[in-house]
XYZ file of C-alpha atoms in Angstrom:
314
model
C 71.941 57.347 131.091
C 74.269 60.731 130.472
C 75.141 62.683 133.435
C 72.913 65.516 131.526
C 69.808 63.021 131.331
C 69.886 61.939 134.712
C 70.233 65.697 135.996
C 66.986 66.834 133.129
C 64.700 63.397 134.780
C 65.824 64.688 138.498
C 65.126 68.691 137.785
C 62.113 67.701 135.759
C 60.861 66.038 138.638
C 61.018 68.598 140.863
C 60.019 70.933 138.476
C 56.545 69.135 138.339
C 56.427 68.510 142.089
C 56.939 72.078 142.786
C 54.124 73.337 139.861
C 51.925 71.067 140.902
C 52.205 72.371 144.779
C 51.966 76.346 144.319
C 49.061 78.032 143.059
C 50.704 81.499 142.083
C 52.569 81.395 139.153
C 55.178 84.204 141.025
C 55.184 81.666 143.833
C 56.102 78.721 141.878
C 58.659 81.049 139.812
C 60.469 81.995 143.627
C 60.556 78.228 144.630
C 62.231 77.373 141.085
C 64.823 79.814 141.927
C 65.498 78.810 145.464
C 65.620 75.054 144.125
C 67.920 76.133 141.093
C 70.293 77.627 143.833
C 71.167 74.026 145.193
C 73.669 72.385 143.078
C 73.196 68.734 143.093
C 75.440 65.937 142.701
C 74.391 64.928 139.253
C 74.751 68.635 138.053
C 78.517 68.616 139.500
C 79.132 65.612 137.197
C 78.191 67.785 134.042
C 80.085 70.698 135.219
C 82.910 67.833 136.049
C 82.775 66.727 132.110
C 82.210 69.846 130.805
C 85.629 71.999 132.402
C 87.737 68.751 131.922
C 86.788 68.213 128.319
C 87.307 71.812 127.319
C 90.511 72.254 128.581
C 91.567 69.068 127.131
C 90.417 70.289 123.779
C 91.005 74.255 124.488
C 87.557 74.919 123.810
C 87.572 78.279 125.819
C 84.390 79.767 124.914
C 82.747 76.474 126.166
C 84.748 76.281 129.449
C 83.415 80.463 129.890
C 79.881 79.221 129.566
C 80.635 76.741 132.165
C 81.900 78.667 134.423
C 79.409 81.449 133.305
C 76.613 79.373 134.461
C 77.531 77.809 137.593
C 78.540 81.520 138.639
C 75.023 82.753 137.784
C 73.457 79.469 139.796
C 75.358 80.122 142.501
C 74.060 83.772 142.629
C 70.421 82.846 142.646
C 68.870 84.562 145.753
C 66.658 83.278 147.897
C 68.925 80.638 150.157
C 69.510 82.676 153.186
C 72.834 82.525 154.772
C 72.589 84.172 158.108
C 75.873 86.807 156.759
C 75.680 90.185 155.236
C 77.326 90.950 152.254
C 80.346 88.757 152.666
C 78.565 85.937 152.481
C 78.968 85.821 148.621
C 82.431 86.914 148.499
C 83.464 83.692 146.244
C 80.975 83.586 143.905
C 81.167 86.953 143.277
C 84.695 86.992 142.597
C 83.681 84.690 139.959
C 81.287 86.689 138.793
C 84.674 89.288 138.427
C 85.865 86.630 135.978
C 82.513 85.402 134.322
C 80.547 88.848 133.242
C 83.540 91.381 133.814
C 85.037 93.195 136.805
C 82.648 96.412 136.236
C 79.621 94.031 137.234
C 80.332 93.918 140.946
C 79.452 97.749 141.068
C 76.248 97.222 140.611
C 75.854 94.623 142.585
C 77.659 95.573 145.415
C 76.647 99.357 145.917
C 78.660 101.654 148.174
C 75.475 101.942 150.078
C 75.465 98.324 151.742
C 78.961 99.725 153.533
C 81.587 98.056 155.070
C 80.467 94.222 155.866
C 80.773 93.181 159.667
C 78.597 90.417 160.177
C 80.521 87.101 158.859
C 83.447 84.435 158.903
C 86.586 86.487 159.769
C 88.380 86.339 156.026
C 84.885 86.811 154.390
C 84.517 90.094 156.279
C 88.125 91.056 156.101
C 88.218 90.445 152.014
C 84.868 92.056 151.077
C 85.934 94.905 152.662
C 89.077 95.554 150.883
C 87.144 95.416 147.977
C 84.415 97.912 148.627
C 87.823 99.511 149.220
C 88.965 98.677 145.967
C 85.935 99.766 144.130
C 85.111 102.907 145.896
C 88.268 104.666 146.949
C 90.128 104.783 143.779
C 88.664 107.664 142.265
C 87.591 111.167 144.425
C 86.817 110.897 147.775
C 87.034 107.991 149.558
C 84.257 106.137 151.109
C 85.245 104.128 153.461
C 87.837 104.349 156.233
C 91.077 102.235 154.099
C 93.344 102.637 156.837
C 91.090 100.803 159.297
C 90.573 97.618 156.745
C 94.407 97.454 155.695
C 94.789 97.362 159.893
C 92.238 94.516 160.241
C 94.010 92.912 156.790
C 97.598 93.379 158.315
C 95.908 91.677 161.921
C 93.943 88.932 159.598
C 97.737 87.643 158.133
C 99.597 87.698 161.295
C 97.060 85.270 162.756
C 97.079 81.470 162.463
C 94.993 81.545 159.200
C 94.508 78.603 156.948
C 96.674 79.342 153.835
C 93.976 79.815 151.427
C 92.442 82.367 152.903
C 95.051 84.431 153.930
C 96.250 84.092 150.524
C 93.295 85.526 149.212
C 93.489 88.477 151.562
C 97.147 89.176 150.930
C 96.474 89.204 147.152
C 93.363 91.863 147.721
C 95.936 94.014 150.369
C 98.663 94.293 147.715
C 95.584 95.055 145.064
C 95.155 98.492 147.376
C 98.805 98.682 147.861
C 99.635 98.025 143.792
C 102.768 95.799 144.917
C 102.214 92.845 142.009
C 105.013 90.875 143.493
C 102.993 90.328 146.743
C 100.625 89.824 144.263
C 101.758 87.232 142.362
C 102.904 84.934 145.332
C 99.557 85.059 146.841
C 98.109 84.298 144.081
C 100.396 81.377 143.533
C 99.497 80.419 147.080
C 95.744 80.386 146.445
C 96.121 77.920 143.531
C 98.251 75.501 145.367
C 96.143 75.711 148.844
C 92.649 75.237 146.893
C 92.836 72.109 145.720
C 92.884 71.295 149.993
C 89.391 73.196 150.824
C 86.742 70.950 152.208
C 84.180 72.824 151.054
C 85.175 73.141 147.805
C 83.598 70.572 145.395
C 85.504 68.252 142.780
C 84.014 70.169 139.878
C 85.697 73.391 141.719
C 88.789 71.830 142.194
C 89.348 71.349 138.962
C 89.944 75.068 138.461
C 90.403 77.591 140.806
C 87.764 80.264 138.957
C 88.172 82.594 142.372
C 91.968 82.887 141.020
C 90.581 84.449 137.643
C 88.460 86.579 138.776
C 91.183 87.865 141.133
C 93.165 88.633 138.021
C 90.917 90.362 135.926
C 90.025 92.621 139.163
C 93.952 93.572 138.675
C 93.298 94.131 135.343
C 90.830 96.638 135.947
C 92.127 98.495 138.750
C 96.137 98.703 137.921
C 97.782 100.775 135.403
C 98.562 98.478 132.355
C 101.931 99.039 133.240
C 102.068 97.734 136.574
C 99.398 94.626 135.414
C 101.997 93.296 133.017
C 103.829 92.761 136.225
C 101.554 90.383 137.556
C 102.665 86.756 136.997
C 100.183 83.975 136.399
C 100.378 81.178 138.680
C 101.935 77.758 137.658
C 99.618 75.110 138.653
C 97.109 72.646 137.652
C 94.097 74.398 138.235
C 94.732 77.366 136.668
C 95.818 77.782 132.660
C 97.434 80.367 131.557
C 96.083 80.107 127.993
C 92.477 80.307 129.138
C 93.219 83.395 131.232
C 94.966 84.758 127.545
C 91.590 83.578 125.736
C 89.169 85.640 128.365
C 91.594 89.176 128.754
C 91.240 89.455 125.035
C 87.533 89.292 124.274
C 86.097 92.353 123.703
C 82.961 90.876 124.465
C 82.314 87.901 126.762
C 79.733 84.881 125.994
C 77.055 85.346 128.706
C 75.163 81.908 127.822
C 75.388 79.108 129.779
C 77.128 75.568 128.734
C 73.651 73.733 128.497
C 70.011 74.753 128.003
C 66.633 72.947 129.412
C 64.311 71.293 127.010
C 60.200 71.781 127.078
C 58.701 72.260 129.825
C 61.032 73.551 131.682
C 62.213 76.520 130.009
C 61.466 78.778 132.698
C 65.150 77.611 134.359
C 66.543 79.370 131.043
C 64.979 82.664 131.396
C 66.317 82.098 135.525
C 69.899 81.814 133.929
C 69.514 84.811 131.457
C 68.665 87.269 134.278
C 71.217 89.805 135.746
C 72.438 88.827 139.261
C 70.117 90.282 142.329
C 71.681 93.316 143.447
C 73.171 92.578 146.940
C 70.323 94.187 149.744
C 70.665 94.315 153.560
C 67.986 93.897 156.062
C 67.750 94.347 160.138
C 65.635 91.488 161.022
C 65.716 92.113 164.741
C 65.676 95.756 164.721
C 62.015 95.728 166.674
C 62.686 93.091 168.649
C 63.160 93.722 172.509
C 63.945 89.949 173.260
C 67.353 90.607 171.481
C 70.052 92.719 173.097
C 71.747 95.426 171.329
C 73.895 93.904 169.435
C 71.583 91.602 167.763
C 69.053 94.006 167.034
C 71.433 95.737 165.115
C 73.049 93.069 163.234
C 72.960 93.119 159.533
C 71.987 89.935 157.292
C 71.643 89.762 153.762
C 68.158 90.275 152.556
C 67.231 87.156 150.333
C 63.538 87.561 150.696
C 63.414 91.302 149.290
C 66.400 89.888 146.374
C 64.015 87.127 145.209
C 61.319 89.631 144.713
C 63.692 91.998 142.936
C 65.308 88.989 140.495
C 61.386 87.702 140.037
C 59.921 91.570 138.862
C 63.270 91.481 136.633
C 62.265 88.538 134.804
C 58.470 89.980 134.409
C 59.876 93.289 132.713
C 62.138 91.232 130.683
């Protein structure tokens, strides 16, 4: 059996348990979504085949929709992660990479604010972004001066490499300095490949490292972009990142599409990413102190409903 056929018997299966065990059709739709979210071992082994054998054969397009549609599965809402905003900072770096720079505006509005609520470097790197996205251009919304402080505080500190390299490369982003630039980006190629939580089929490339890039792209002067140096390493190649900064426009279809029945996990994959929401769940609770009352958390529940009425208007 193909890794594909043994991942279409496993998702049908679940796919019938889960029709069979809701009575709503917008119910069943929500669980699909939430179960689409988990990537499963068998799925790995296709996205495994699929990014080795297209860079073997430079089939770029193909290695786009691959990344394109583990990006967009990774997105699904729904899974709730106790974080704010943060809490999607590497997927949606991919997303940078995968659908275009310009997408994370909408889906991270200036409204959701600076994130505080998180793993240290999560925090610290989505909010140099939001810096990055809102402060270039009239007034600035959020204190910069505060963030490159807690960024400057973040690298001085006993960090693993990877993600400090990650928040150096964002820092010199704000700062434009493309030489800091380009050896943090190096860095974050040749410390990925070491992540424990990263999975084999994410090893093989470091997508977070393109998506990086094309955020330079957009935000720096061509000028000072053609200053940036790609990294030399294994999993990263320089003629894919040529192939994807010269499309004018990019393939957003996955690698591989589900058969009858299930075709309802191909109209999941075709919609826009949730915009990212914020909720206070203990706001009215006077068990919690203070603090927790006022703690932000990423609002899955009220995503799911906004990613479900998406697909109905469709």
């Amino acid at each position: 059996m193909t890794d594909i056929s043994a991942y279409m018997t496993r998702f049908g299966a679940m796919y019938d348990r889960l029709h069979s065990g809701t009575e709503e059709e917008r119910d069943f739709q929500k669980a699909v979504v939430k179960w689409m979210g988990y990537i499963s071992s068998d799925y790995q082994r296709i996205l495994e085949s699929v990014i080795s054998s297209s860079l073997q054969t430079g089939d770029f397009e193909t290695l786009h929709r691959c990344f394109f549609q583990v990006t967009r599965t990774r997105l699904l809402p729904g899974m709730a992660g106790g974080l704010d905003h943060c809490q999607d900072l590497w997927p949606l770096l991919d997303c940078a990479a995968c659908e275009g720079p310009k997408e994370l505006y909408r889906l991270l509005p200036p409204e959701l604010g600076m994130s505080r609520n998180g793993h240290p470097m999560l925090v610290c790197a989505m909010n140099l972004l939001m810096c990055l996205l809102y402060n270039r251009e009239g007034a600035p919304r959020f204190d910069e001066a505060a963030e490159i402080r807690r960024a400057e505080k973040f690298l001085s500190a006993k960090r693993p490499l990877w993600e400090r390299s990650v928040v150096g490369f964002l820092l010199c982003l704000l700062r434009r300095d493309t030489a800091g630039m380009t050896d943090h980006l190096q860095s974050a190629c040749a410390s990925y490949g070491q992540l424990k939580t990263a999975a084999k089929y994410q090893k093989l490339q470091c997508l977070n490292a393109y998506g990086l890039v094309v955020l330079a792209k957009m935000l720096l002067p061509q000028e000072a972009f053609s200053e940036l140096r790609p990294p030399e390493a294994p999993n990263f190649s320089g003629a894919y990142l040529s192939w994807r900064l010269t499309q004018a426009e990019l393939p957003l279809e996955p690698c591989f599409t589900y058969p009858e029945p299930y075709t309802l996990a191909n109209r999941i994959l075709a919609q826009p990413v949730a915009v990212r929401r914020l909720f206070q769940p203990g706001l009215e609770r006077e068990d919690l102190t203070l603090r927790e009352r006022n703690t932000w958390y990423q609002d899955e529940a009220a995503m799911l409903e906004q990613f479900i009425a998406g697909m109905e208007t469709a």
